[in-house]
């Protein structure tokens, strides 16, 4: 697998304007390395990302990290919560491309409607779960 790269300087410029940061565990590890967090512990990484300087101090930053079949980690309001993903058998997984995009779409659709954070995360998990069962980033056709 190709190593992920996130150049530090552009990320330093954009992160102060981010109320929500979403990524996977590999992306979080790359950011932690680039910002010299000196930890390999995901719980520490997401707390440190959340605590980075932010322009809009009226809202606390939310950090969400997906981990494939492991729980989604969400740092909000000073604490980390783990949300289990939906179980799926390996033979039902068709294509994992777009799983992260599906998660973000499901999350943000609920977030834009001012749903509780827990509901937003769960809807992201459901969307990702649906996406990996089809080819490409498409939703199954409903009857």
Coordinates of C-alpha atoms in Angstrom, one line a residue, residues 15-21 49-63 75-78 107-108 111-114 117:
X15 CA -7.2 23.1 9.9
X16 CA -7.8 26.3 11.8
X17 CA -11.0 26.7 9.8
X18 CA -12.3 23.1 10.2
X19 CA -15.1 22.5 12.7
X20 CA -15.2 18.8 11.7
X21 CA -12.3 16.6 10.7
X49 CA -6.2 17.1 16.4
X50 CA -9.3 18.5 18.1
X51 CA -7.2 20.7 20.3
X52 CA -5.3 22.3 17.5
X53 CA -5.8 26.1 17.1
X54 CA -9.2 27.0 15.6
X55 CA -10.5 30.3 14.3
X56 CA -14.1 29.9 15.2
X57 CA -14.0 29.3 18.9
X58 CA -17.8 29.4 19.3
X59 CA -17.9 25.7 18.2
X60 CA -15.8 22.9 19.5
X61 CA -14.1 20.8 16.9
X62 CA -15.4 17.3 16.2
X63 CA -12.9 14.6 15.0
X75 CA -13.9 13.1 19.8
X76 CA -16.3 15.8 20.9
X77 CA -16.8 18.0 23.9
X78 CA -13.6 16.7 25.5
X107 CA -22.9 11.8 8.7
X108 CA -23.1 15.3 7.2
X111 CA -25.5 16.9 10.9
X112 CA -27.0 19.4 8.5
X113 CA -30.4 18.6 9.9
X114 CA -29.2 19.3 13.4
X117 CA -24.2 13.6 17.1

